[in-house]
């Protein structure tokens, strides 16, 4: 099997974890390349539920190597907690199976405090971050004052970095946000608890991936969030702090772009968004509530209700182009069963004209009204359907129309949360 990148084409929560988990048997290693524990995957295997935030979903498959690349920001305490939780469910998490890039930046307690203080201080322009310190950690990386995983093996250096970073952070905490300053001692106390545990997992992820390929194995690159939360290509400023597009799989774990061969764009059969930001097809009516409840659309990380709406093919089409998607995996099709009519957004009415791409002006999408076409729904329960032919005709027609509008084949169709509930076309 070729190397494969899994990318969310909407605003995250497309069900990437399930597709990663499903394809894992054919690959040797799964690697995360961006984001942090702002992401959350719920994977259901044999009725058992696993929640993964930083650890790649491949961990649920025996013998797979799971790696956390340099482009990820890692909360060391959160990673240890997750390792414990997964172990408690009977999954082995050894240093041979889970490797953390020495170059990955670490989320420090002051990043989380700053993230929350900033959001709390904003009256209207809240981004609705997950509060996990993701943005402030990436800021320190770019400011070249970040703490990296390799520093866990050199605690005196790590302490000097923390002391230097706290000079600025404490000026903000006490001067701007009215918070008590943080001490280096308290930060080091929390680090000391986890440093020894994580040290055996530190690795040169780029070389590890090269070794996997040299041995004839394939790699899966597990994206987090979605293309429209990308720091450059998303609905800025209501975005996350990393590049979520497929191309970042290369820089985010140290592999050449030519090695990214198969790009699977994950498309949820409708749209959801958590946090603030424009969402042209958002529904505030009964159907929105229906999707939210039937789709159990609650954030895995924050528990927030996800905003729900019709599928937006302007958004999906842009993602297919930006990522060079080679096939689509359509998820949660079963949630649409029972709706009399299903709408598809094909274009926007925007500032007096019709456009077929997302506007690039800041928050321009907020002025975009969806242009819909309507298709008949289906009533049948499709949760047990295992072939294309057995899908109701209306469901097949819906998928065929999505293929026309995206210019991309739908190769996988998910009709329920379990690994087995997937149609391979
Ligand atoms: P941050 O990534 O915590 O800085 O949050 C920035 C924005 O991205 C907020 O609107 C979050 O709700 C959103 N976000 C971050 N991670 C995810 C995710 O995994 N799924 C969906 N939305 C996310």
Tab-separated table of C-alpha atoms in Angstrom, residues 80-302:
chain	number	residue	atom	x	y	z
A	80	UNK	CA	1.255	10.748	29.953
A	81	UNK	CA	-2.398	10.770	31.035
A	82	UNK	CA	-3.468	9.525	27.624
A	83	UNK	CA	-0.832	6.780	27.673
A	84	UNK	CA	-2.174	5.665	31.060
A	85	UNK	CA	-5.790	5.715	29.878
A	86	UNK	CA	-5.039	3.672	26.755
A	87	UNK	CA	-2.928	1.212	28.760
A	88	UNK	CA	-5.761	0.826	31.255
A	89	UNK	CA	-7.921	-0.357	28.353
A	90	UNK	CA	-5.421	-3.127	27.649
A	91	UNK	CA	-3.434	-1.526	24.805
A	92	UNK	CA	0.356	-1.810	25.134
A	93	UNK	CA	2.109	1.582	24.861
A	94	UNK	CA	5.820	0.808	24.879
A	95	UNK	CA	8.741	2.987	23.702
A	96	UNK	CA	9.031	0.639	20.703
A	97	UNK	CA	5.444	1.412	19.702
A	98	UNK	CA	5.110	5.113	20.572
A	99	UNK	CA	7.835	7.529	19.563
A	100	UNK	CA	7.947	11.271	20.157
A	101	UNK	CA	10.043	13.561	17.972
A	102	UNK	CA	12.851	15.261	19.881
A	103	UNK	CA	12.038	18.345	17.791
A	104	UNK	CA	8.378	18.580	18.837
A	105	UNK	CA	7.596	21.644	20.941
A	106	UNK	CA	6.142	21.199	24.410
A	107	UNK	CA	3.080	22.959	25.758
A	108	UNK	CA	4.001	24.467	29.102
A	109	UNK	CA	1.550	25.409	31.897
A	110	UNK	CA	2.036	29.094	31.001
A	111	UNK	CA	0.861	28.443	27.432
A	112	UNK	CA	-2.419	27.062	28.717
A	113	UNK	CA	-2.875	29.944	31.148
A	114	UNK	CA	-2.179	32.488	28.414
A	115	UNK	CA	-4.581	30.797	25.982
A	116	UNK	CA	-7.401	30.922	28.533
A	117	UNK	CA	-6.602	34.444	29.784
A	118	UNK	CA	-6.597	35.831	26.257
A	119	UNK	CA	-9.884	34.237	25.333
A	120	UNK	CA	-11.494	35.356	28.596
A	121	UNK	CA	-10.353	38.937	28.013
A	122	UNK	CA	-11.923	39.157	24.557
A	123	UNK	CA	-15.411	40.553	24.626
A	124	UNK	CA	-16.709	39.704	21.174
A	125	UNK	CA	-13.818	38.539	19.043
A	126	UNK	CA	-13.332	35.203	20.804
A	127	UNK	CA	-11.860	32.436	18.649
A	128	UNK	CA	-13.368	29.822	20.916
A	129	UNK	CA	-10.067	27.973	21.279
A	130	UNK	CA	-9.917	24.650	23.064
A	131	UNK	CA	-7.896	26.338	25.830
A	132	UNK	CA	-5.136	23.762	25.536
A	133	UNK	CA	-2.318	26.281	24.974
A	134	UNK	CA	-1.894	25.327	21.316
A	135	UNK	CA	-1.575	28.858	19.906
A	136	UNK	CA	0.820	30.212	22.581
A	137	UNK	CA	3.064	27.153	22.182
A	138	UNK	CA	3.316	27.632	18.411
A	139	UNK	CA	3.979	31.352	19.046
A	140	UNK	CA	6.978	30.504	21.230
A	141	UNK	CA	8.224	28.071	18.599
A	142	UNK	CA	8.208	30.816	15.977
A	143	UNK	CA	9.643	33.341	18.453
A	144	UNK	CA	12.459	30.816	18.985
A	145	UNK	CA	11.952	30.622	22.731
A	146	UNK	CA	10.123	27.278	22.747
A	147	UNK	CA	10.811	24.237	24.877
A	148	UNK	CA	11.328	21.082	22.829
A	149	UNK	CA	10.907	17.417	23.690
A	150	UNK	CA	14.685	16.911	23.456
A	151	UNK	CA	15.008	19.328	26.401
A	152	UNK	CA	13.378	16.686	28.615
A	153	UNK	CA	16.766	14.987	28.555
A	154	UNK	CA	18.500	18.204	29.705
A	155	UNK	CA	16.471	19.621	32.574
A	156	UNK	CA	18.943	22.421	33.480
A	157	UNK	CA	18.595	23.760	29.904
A	158	UNK	CA	14.820	23.335	30.076
A	159	UNK	CA	14.728	25.344	33.319
A	160	UNK	CA	16.765	28.185	31.796
A	161	UNK	CA	14.326	28.301	28.876
A	162	UNK	CA	11.336	28.362	31.204
A	163	UNK	CA	12.887	31.175	33.273
A	164	UNK	CA	13.530	33.219	30.140
A	165	UNK	CA	10.023	32.630	28.772
A	166	UNK	CA	8.406	33.536	32.087
A	167	UNK	CA	9.903	37.043	32.073
A	168	UNK	CA	7.554	38.004	29.236
A	169	UNK	CA	4.678	35.751	30.218
A	170	UNK	CA	4.574	37.020	33.801
A	171	UNK	CA	4.568	40.618	32.580
A	172	UNK	CA	1.416	39.708	30.644
A	173	UNK	CA	-0.156	37.712	33.470
A	174	UNK	CA	0.228	40.397	36.111
A	175	UNK	CA	0.298	43.545	33.945
A	176	UNK	CA	-2.473	42.768	31.494
A	177	UNK	CA	-4.621	39.928	32.784
A	178	UNK	CA	-4.558	40.507	36.535
A	179	UNK	CA	-3.252	37.016	37.231
A	180	UNK	CA	-0.646	35.814	39.712
A	181	UNK	CA	2.783	35.317	38.133
A	182	UNK	CA	3.968	31.751	37.537
A	183	UNK	CA	7.234	30.497	39.004
A	184	UNK	CA	9.840	28.437	37.177
A	185	UNK	CA	9.891	26.125	40.205
A	186	UNK	CA	6.206	25.255	39.803
A	187	UNK	CA	6.657	24.618	36.075
A	188	UNK	CA	9.689	22.426	36.713
A	189	UNK	CA	7.776	20.489	39.339
A	190	UNK	CA	5.172	19.475	36.760
A	191	UNK	CA	7.879	18.664	34.184
A	192	UNK	CA	9.875	16.531	36.617
A	193	UNK	CA	6.843	14.297	37.040
A	194	UNK	CA	6.719	13.407	33.344
A	195	UNK	CA	10.260	13.874	31.963
A	196	UNK	CA	11.523	10.472	33.067
A	197	UNK	CA	8.420	8.771	31.689
A	198	UNK	CA	8.672	10.365	28.273
A	199	UNK	CA	12.464	10.143	27.869
A	200	UNK	CA	12.422	6.524	26.578
A	201	UNK	CA	9.942	7.558	23.864
A	202	UNK	CA	12.137	10.330	22.393
A	203	UNK	CA	13.165	9.561	18.824
A	204	UNK	CA	14.418	10.897	15.513
A	205	UNK	CA	11.046	10.574	13.799
A	206	UNK	CA	12.310	11.482	10.328
A	207	UNK	CA	14.905	8.686	10.408
A	208	UNK	CA	12.384	6.268	11.916
A	209	UNK	CA	10.073	6.917	8.962
A	210	UNK	CA	12.925	6.408	6.509
A	211	UNK	CA	13.645	3.067	8.193
A	212	UNK	CA	9.994	2.019	7.905
A	213	UNK	CA	10.082	2.757	4.176
A	214	UNK	CA	13.437	1.041	3.709
A	215	UNK	CA	11.923	-2.083	5.229
A	216	UNK	CA	9.100	-1.937	2.673
A	217	UNK	CA	6.426	-0.584	5.035
A	218	UNK	CA	3.887	2.143	4.296
A	219	UNK	CA	3.217	5.192	6.420
A	220	UNK	CA	-0.045	6.871	7.293
A	221	UNK	CA	0.017	10.591	8.111
A	222	UNK	CA	-2.815	11.437	10.462
A	223	UNK	CA	-4.022	15.022	10.099
A	224	UNK	CA	-5.823	16.841	12.897
A	225	UNK	CA	-8.534	19.520	12.560
A	226	UNK	CA	-9.577	20.419	8.996
A	227	UNK	CA	-8.412	22.451	6.013
A	228	UNK	CA	-10.697	25.384	6.835
A	229	UNK	CA	-9.049	25.689	10.260
A	230	UNK	CA	-5.622	25.975	8.584
A	231	UNK	CA	-3.651	28.988	9.846
A	232	UNK	CA	-3.114	30.221	6.247
A	233	UNK	CA	-5.940	28.741	4.209
A	234	UNK	CA	-8.739	28.690	6.776
A	235	UNK	CA	-11.237	31.298	7.917
A	236	UNK	CA	-8.569	33.484	9.541
A	237	UNK	CA	-8.492	34.536	12.370
A	238	UNK	CA	-10.993	31.883	13.485
A	239	UNK	CA	-8.536	29.081	12.815
A	240	UNK	CA	-6.085	26.881	14.650
A	241	UNK	CA	-2.358	27.706	14.791
A	242	UNK	CA	-0.920	25.120	12.423
A	243	UNK	CA	-1.097	24.234	8.739
A	244	UNK	CA	-3.663	21.498	8.473
A	245	UNK	CA	-3.351	21.015	4.692
A	246	UNK	CA	-1.936	17.683	3.513
A	247	UNK	CA	1.329	19.261	2.364
A	248	UNK	CA	2.313	19.942	5.963
A	249	UNK	CA	2.678	16.199	6.487
A	250	UNK	CA	6.059	16.662	4.843
A	251	UNK	CA	7.483	19.454	7.032
A	252	UNK	CA	5.619	18.251	10.123
A	253	UNK	CA	7.436	14.960	10.412
A	254	UNK	CA	10.479	15.267	8.185
A	255	UNK	CA	9.663	13.387	5.015
A	256	UNK	CA	9.995	14.493	1.399
A	257	UNK	CA	6.790	15.735	-0.283
A	258	UNK	CA	7.296	13.190	-3.069
A	259	UNK	CA	6.634	10.453	-0.488
A	260	UNK	CA	3.038	11.622	0.060
A	261	UNK	CA	1.304	9.548	-2.568
A	262	UNK	CA	-2.310	8.891	-1.623
A	263	UNK	CA	-4.264	11.786	-0.103
A	264	UNK	CA	-7.612	10.849	1.401
A	265	UNK	CA	-9.905	13.810	2.043
A	266	UNK	CA	-12.368	13.047	4.810
A	267	UNK	CA	-15.772	14.615	4.171
A	268	UNK	CA	-18.582	14.404	6.691
A	269	UNK	CA	-21.967	13.991	4.934
A	270	UNK	CA	-23.007	17.320	6.503
A	271	UNK	CA	-20.950	20.117	8.081
A	272	UNK	CA	-20.023	20.894	11.680
A	273	UNK	CA	-17.914	23.522	13.345
A	274	UNK	CA	-16.836	24.032	16.963
A	275	UNK	CA	-15.889	27.458	18.256
A	276	UNK	CA	-16.402	30.799	16.555
A	277	UNK	CA	-16.155	31.722	12.915
A	278	UNK	CA	-18.225	31.976	9.762
A	279	UNK	CA	-20.233	28.933	8.696
A	280	UNK	CA	-22.471	29.721	5.702
A	281	UNK	CA	-24.574	26.530	5.784
A	282	UNK	CA	-25.170	26.527	9.553
A	283	UNK	CA	-28.733	25.551	10.483
A	284	UNK	CA	-30.508	27.083	13.447
A	285	UNK	CA	-33.734	25.160	12.900
A	286	UNK	CA	-35.065	21.701	13.652
A	287	UNK	CA	-32.766	20.067	11.057
A	288	UNK	CA	-29.666	21.571	12.709
A	289	UNK	CA	-30.820	20.166	16.043
A	290	UNK	CA	-31.568	16.807	14.402
A	291	UNK	CA	-28.041	16.564	12.970
A	292	UNK	CA	-26.493	17.637	16.281
A	293	UNK	CA	-28.438	15.069	18.279
A	294	UNK	CA	-28.460	12.172	15.820
A	295	UNK	CA	-24.805	12.718	14.959
A	296	UNK	CA	-23.889	13.085	18.685
A	297	UNK	CA	-22.062	16.232	17.683
A	298	UNK	CA	-20.231	17.149	20.860
A	299	UNK	CA	-16.543	18.108	20.866
A	300	UNK	CA	-14.356	15.186	21.977
A	301	UNK	CA	-11.958	17.563	23.746
A	302	UNK	CA	-14.154	20.281	25.236
